[in-house]
mmCIF file of C-alpha atoms in Angstrom:
data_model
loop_
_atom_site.group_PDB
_atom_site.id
_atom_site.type_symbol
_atom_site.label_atom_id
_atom_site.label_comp_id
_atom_site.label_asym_id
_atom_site.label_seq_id
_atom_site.Cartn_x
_atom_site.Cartn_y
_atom_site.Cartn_z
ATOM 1 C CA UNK A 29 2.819 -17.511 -18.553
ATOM 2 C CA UNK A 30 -1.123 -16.396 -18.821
ATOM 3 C CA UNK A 31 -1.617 -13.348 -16.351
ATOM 4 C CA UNK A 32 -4.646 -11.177 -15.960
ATOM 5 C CA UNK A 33 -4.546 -7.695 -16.940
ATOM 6 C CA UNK A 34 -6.072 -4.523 -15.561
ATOM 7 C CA UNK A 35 -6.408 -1.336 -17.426
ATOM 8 C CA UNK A 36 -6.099 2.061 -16.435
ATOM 9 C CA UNK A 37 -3.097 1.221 -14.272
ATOM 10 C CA UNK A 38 -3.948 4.770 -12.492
ATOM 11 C CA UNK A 39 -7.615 6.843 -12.584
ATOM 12 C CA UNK A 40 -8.032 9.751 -10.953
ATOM 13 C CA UNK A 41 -11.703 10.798 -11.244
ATOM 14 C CA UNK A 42 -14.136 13.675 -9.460
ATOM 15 C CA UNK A 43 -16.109 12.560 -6.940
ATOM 16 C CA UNK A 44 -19.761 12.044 -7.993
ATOM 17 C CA UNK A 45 -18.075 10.650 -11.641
ATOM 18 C CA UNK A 46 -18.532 7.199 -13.145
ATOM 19 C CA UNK A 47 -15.378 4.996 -13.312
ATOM 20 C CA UNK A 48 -15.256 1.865 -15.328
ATOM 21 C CA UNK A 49 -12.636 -0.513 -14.183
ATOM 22 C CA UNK A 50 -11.590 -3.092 -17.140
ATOM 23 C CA UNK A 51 -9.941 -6.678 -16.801
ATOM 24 C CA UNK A 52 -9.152 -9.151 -19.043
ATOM 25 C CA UNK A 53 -8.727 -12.669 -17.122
ATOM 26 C CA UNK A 54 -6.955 -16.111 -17.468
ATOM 27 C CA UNK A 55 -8.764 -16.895 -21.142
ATOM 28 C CA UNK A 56 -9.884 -20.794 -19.481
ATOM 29 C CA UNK A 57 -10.983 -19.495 -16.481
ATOM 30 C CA UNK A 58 -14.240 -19.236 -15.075
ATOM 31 C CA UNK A 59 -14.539 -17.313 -11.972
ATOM 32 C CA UNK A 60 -14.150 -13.912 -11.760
ATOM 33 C CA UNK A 61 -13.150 -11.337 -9.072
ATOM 34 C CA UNK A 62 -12.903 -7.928 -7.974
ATOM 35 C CA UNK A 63 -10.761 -7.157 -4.595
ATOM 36 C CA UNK A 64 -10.207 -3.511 -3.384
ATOM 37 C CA UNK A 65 -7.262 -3.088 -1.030
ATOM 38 C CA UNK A 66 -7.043 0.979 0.729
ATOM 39 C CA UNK A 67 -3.538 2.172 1.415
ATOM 40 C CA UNK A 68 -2.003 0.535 4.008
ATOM 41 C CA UNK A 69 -5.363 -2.090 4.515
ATOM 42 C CA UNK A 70 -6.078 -5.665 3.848
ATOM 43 C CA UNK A 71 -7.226 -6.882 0.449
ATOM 44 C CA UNK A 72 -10.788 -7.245 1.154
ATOM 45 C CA UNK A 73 -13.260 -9.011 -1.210
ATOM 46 C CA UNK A 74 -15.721 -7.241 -3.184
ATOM 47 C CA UNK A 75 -17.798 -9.637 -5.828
ATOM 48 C CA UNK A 76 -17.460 -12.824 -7.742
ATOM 49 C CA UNK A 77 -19.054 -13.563 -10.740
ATOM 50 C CA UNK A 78 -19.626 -16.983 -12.478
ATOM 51 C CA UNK A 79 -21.821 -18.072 -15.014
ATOM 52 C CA UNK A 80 -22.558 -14.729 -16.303
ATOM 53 C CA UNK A 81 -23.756 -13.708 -12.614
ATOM 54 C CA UNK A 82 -22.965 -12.684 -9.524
ATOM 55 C CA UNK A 83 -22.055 -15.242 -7.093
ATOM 56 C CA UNK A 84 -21.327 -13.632 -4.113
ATOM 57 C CA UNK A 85 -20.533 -10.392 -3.124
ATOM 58 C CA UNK A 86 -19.796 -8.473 0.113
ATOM 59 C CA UNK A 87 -21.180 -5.652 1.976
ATOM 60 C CA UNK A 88 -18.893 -2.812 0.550
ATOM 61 C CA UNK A 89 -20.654 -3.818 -2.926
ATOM 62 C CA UNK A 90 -23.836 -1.447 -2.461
ATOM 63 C CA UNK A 91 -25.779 -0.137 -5.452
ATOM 64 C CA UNK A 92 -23.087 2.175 -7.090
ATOM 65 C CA UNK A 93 -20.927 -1.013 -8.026
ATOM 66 C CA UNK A 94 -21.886 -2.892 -10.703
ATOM 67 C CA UNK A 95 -20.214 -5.756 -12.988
ATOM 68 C CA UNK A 96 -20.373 -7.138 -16.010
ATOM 69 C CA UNK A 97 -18.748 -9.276 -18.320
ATOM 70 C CA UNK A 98 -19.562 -7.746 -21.830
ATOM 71 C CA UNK A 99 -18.178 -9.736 -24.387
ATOM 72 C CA UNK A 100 -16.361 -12.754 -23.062
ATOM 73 C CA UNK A 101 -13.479 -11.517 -22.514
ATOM 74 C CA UNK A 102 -13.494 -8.145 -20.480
ATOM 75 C CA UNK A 103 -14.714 -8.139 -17.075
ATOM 76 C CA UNK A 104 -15.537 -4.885 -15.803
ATOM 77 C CA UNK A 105 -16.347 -3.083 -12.449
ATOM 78 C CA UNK A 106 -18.475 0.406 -12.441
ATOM 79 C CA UNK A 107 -18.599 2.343 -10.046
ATOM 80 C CA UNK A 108 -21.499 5.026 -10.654
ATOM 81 C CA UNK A 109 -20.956 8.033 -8.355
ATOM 82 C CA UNK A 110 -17.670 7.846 -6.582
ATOM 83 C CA UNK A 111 -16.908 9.214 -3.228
ATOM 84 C CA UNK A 112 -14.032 9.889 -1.584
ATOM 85 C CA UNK A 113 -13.902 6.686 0.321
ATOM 86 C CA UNK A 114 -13.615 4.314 -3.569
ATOM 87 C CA UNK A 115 -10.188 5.730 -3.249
ATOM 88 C CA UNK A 116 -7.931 2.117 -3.230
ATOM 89 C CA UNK A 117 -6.297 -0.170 -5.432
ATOM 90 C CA UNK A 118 -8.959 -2.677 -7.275
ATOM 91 C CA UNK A 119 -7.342 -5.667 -8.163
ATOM 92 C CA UNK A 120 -8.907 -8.272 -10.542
ATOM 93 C CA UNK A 121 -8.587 -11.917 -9.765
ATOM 94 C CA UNK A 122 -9.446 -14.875 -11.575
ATOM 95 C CA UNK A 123 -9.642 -18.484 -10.917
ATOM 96 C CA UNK A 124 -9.914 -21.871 -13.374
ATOM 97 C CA UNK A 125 -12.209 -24.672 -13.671
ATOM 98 C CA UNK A 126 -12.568 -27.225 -10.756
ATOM 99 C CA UNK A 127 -12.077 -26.421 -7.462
ATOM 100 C CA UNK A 128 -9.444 -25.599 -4.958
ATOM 101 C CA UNK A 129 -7.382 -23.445 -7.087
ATOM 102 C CA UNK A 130 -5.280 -20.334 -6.215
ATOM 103 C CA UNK A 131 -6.530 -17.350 -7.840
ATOM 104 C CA UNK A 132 -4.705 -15.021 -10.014
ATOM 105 C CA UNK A 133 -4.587 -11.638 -9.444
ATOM 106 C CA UNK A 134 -4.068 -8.870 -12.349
ATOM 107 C CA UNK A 135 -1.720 -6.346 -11.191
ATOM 108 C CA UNK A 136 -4.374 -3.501 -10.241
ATOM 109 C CA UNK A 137 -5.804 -0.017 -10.635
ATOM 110 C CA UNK A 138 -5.081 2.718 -8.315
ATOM 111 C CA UNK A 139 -7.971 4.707 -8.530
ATOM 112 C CA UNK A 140 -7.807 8.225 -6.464
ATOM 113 C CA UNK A 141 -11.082 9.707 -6.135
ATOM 114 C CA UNK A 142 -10.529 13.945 -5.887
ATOM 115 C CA UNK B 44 -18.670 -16.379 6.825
ATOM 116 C CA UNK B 45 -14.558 -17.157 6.659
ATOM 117 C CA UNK B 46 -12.611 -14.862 9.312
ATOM 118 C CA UNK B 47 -8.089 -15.055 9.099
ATOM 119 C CA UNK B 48 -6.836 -13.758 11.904
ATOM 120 C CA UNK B 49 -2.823 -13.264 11.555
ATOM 121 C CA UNK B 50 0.017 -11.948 13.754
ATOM 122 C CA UNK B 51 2.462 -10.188 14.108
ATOM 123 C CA UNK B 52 1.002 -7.237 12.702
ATOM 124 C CA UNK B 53 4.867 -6.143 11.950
ATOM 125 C CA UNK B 54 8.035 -8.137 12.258
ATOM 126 C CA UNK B 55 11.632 -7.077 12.433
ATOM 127 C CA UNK B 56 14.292 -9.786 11.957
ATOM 128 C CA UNK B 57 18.409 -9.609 11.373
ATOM 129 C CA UNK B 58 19.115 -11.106 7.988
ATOM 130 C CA UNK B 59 19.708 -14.397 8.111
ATOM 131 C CA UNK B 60 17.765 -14.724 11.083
ATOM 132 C CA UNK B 61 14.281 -16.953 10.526
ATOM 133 C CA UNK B 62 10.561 -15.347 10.870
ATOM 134 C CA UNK B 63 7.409 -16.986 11.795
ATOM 135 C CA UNK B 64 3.887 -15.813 11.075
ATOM 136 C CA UNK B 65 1.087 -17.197 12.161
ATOM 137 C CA UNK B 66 -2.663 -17.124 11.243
ATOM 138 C CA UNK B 67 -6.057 -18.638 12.087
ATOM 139 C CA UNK B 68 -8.783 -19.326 10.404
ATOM 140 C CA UNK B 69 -12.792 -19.826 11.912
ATOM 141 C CA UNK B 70 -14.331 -21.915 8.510
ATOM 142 C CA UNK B 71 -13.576 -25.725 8.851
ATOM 143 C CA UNK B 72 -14.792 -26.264 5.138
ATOM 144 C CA UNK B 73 -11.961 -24.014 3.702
ATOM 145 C CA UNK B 74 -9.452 -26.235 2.638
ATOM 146 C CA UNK B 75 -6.392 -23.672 0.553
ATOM 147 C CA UNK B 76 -4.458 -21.506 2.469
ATOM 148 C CA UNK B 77 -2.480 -19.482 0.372
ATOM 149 C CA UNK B 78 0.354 -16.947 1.296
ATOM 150 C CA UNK B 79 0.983 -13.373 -0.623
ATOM 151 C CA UNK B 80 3.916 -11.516 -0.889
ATOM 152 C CA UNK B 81 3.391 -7.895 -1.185
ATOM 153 C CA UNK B 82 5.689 -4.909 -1.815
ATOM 154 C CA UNK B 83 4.594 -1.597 -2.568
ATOM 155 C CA UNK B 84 2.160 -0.811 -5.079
ATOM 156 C CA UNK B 85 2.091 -3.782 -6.487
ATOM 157 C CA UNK B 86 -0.110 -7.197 -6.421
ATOM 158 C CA UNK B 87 -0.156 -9.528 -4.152
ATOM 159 C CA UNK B 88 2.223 -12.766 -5.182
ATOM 160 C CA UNK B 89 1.686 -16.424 -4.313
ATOM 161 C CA UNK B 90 4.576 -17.431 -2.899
ATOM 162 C CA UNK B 91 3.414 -20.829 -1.124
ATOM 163 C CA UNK B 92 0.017 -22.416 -0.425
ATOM 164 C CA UNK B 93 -1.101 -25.256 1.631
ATOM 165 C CA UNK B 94 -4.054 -27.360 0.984
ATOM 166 C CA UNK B 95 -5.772 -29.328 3.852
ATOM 167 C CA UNK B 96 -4.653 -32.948 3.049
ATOM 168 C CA UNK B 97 -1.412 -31.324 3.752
ATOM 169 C CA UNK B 98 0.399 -31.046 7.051
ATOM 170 C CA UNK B 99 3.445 -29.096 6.041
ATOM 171 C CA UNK B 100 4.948 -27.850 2.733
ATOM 172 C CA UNK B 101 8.192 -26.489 1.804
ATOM 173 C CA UNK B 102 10.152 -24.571 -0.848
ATOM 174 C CA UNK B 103 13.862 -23.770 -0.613
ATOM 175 C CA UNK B 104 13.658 -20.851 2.501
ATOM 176 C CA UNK B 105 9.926 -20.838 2.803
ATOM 177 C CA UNK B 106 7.960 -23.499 4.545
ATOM 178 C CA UNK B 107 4.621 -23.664 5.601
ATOM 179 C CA UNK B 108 2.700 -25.824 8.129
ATOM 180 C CA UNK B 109 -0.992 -26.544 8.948
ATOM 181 C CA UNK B 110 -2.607 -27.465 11.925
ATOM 182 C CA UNK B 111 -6.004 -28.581 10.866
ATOM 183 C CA UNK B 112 -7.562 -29.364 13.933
ATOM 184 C CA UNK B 113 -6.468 -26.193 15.534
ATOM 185 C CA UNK B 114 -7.445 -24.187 12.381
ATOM 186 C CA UNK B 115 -3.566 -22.768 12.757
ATOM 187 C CA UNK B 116 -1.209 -22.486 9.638
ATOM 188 C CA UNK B 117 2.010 -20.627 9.600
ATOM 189 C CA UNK B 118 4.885 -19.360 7.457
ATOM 190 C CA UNK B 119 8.835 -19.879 8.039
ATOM 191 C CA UNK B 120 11.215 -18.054 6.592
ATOM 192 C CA UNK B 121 14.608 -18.970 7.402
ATOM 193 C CA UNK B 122 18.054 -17.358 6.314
ATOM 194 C CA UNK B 123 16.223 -13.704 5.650
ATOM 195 C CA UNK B 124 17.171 -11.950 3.188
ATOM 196 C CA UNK B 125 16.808 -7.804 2.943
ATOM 197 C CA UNK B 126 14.379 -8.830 -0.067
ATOM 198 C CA UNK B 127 11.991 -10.563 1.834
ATOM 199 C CA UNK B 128 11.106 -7.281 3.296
ATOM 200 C CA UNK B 129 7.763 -6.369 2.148
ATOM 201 C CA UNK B 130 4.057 -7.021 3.439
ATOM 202 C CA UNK B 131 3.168 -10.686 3.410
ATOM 203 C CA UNK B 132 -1.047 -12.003 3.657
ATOM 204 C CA UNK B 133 -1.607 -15.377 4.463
ATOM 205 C CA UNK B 134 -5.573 -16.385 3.185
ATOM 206 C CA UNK B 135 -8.268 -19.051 3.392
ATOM 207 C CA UNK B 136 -10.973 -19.969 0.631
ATOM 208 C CA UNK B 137 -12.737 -23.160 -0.087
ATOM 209 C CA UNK B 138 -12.944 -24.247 -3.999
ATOM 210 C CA UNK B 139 -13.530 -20.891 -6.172
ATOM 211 C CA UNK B 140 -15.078 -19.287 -3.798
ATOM 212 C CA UNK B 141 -13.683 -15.827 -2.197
ATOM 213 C CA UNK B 142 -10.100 -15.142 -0.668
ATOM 214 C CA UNK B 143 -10.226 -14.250 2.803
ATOM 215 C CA UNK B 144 -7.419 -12.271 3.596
ATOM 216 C CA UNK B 145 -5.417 -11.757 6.858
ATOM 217 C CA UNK B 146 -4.520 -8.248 8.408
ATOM 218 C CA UNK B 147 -0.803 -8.574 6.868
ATOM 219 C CA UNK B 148 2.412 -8.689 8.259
ATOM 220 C CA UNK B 149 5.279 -5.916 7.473
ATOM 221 C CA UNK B 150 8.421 -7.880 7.799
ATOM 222 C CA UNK B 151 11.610 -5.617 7.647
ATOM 223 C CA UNK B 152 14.749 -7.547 7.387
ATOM 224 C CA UNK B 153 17.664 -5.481 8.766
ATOM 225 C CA UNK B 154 21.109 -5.568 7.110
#
């Protein structure tokens, strides 16, 4: 069965470093995801991207996150200068063409922010 | 903008006792209501979903309903087991566009 992959499964980073947070989605689908759920929280939704641009995106996703889909298969979320507060688990979610369809969601990275 | 409400924040049952959770959602246009299953540290997992020409949907011990006009859906569990203990999300979306999730629910089945 097609699943979406994450990779690093774990990051631990300085604050004030750059983090690059890599997924490889559902190879037919066409909307892209990120989600960041902190311990013990709700998933909540960060950004999704279609057509090589963000469609949407929430009011955690201020100007240190950034995403991009480099080479049509990795989609990635930066994070420029991390603070204390990126520490959660990102998950990566994809979704296929047409419309009401469940999303898949990649199996996450915990990233701890020190 | 989409906003799931759910309750009980945390649920204790006996096993093979049922459990009911129940959510609400404010967006009339969303029209999939998936639920998530949960446990620790790991993704979430569809383990039902509901779409809005639907009034009720089942699957072996899990069942779900939908109460459009109301903008209520739920999730039954019946005959718990100890490994339905975990943290379970019910969610809203329209098409492709962004999951909203509920608070979650910590069910704890008791042996």
């Amino acid at each position: 069965e097609p699943e979406v992959t994450q990779t690093p499964s774990h990051q631990v980073t300085q604050m004030g470093q750059e983090v690059i947070l890599r997924c490889v989605p559902i190879s037919n689908h066409l909307y892209f995801y990120w989600y960041r759920q902190i311990l013990g929280q709700k998933v909540e939704f960060l950004v999704s991207f279609y057509n090589n641009e963000i469609s949407e995106k929430s009011e955690i996703f201020d100007d240190q996150f950034s995403v991009e889909r480099p080479d049509g298969s990795n989609f990635t979320l930066k994070i420029r200068s991390t603070k204390l507060e990126d520490s959660a688990m990102y998950f990566c979610a994809s979704s296929g063409p047409g419309s009401d369809t469940e999303a898949f969601f990649g199996q996450g990275t915990r990233l701890t922010v020190v | 903008g989409e906003n799931v409400e759910q309750h009980p924040s945390t649920l204790s049952v006996q096993e093979g006792d049922s459990a009911v959770i129940k959510c609400t959602y404010s967006d009339s246009a969303s029209n999939y209501f998936p639920w998530y299953k949960q446990e620790l540290g790991k993704r979430p997992q569809l383990i039902i979903d509901i779409r809005s020409n639907v009034g009720e949907k089942k699957d072996q011990r899990i069942a779900v309903t939908l109460n459009k006009t109301a903008k209520h859906f739920s999730l039954h569990i019946t005959e718990t087991q100890p490994e339905d203990s975990a943290v379970y999300f019910c969610a809203a979306h329209r098409g492709y566009q962004k999951v909203t999730f509920g608070i979650g629910t910590k069910l704890q089945v008791i042996p």
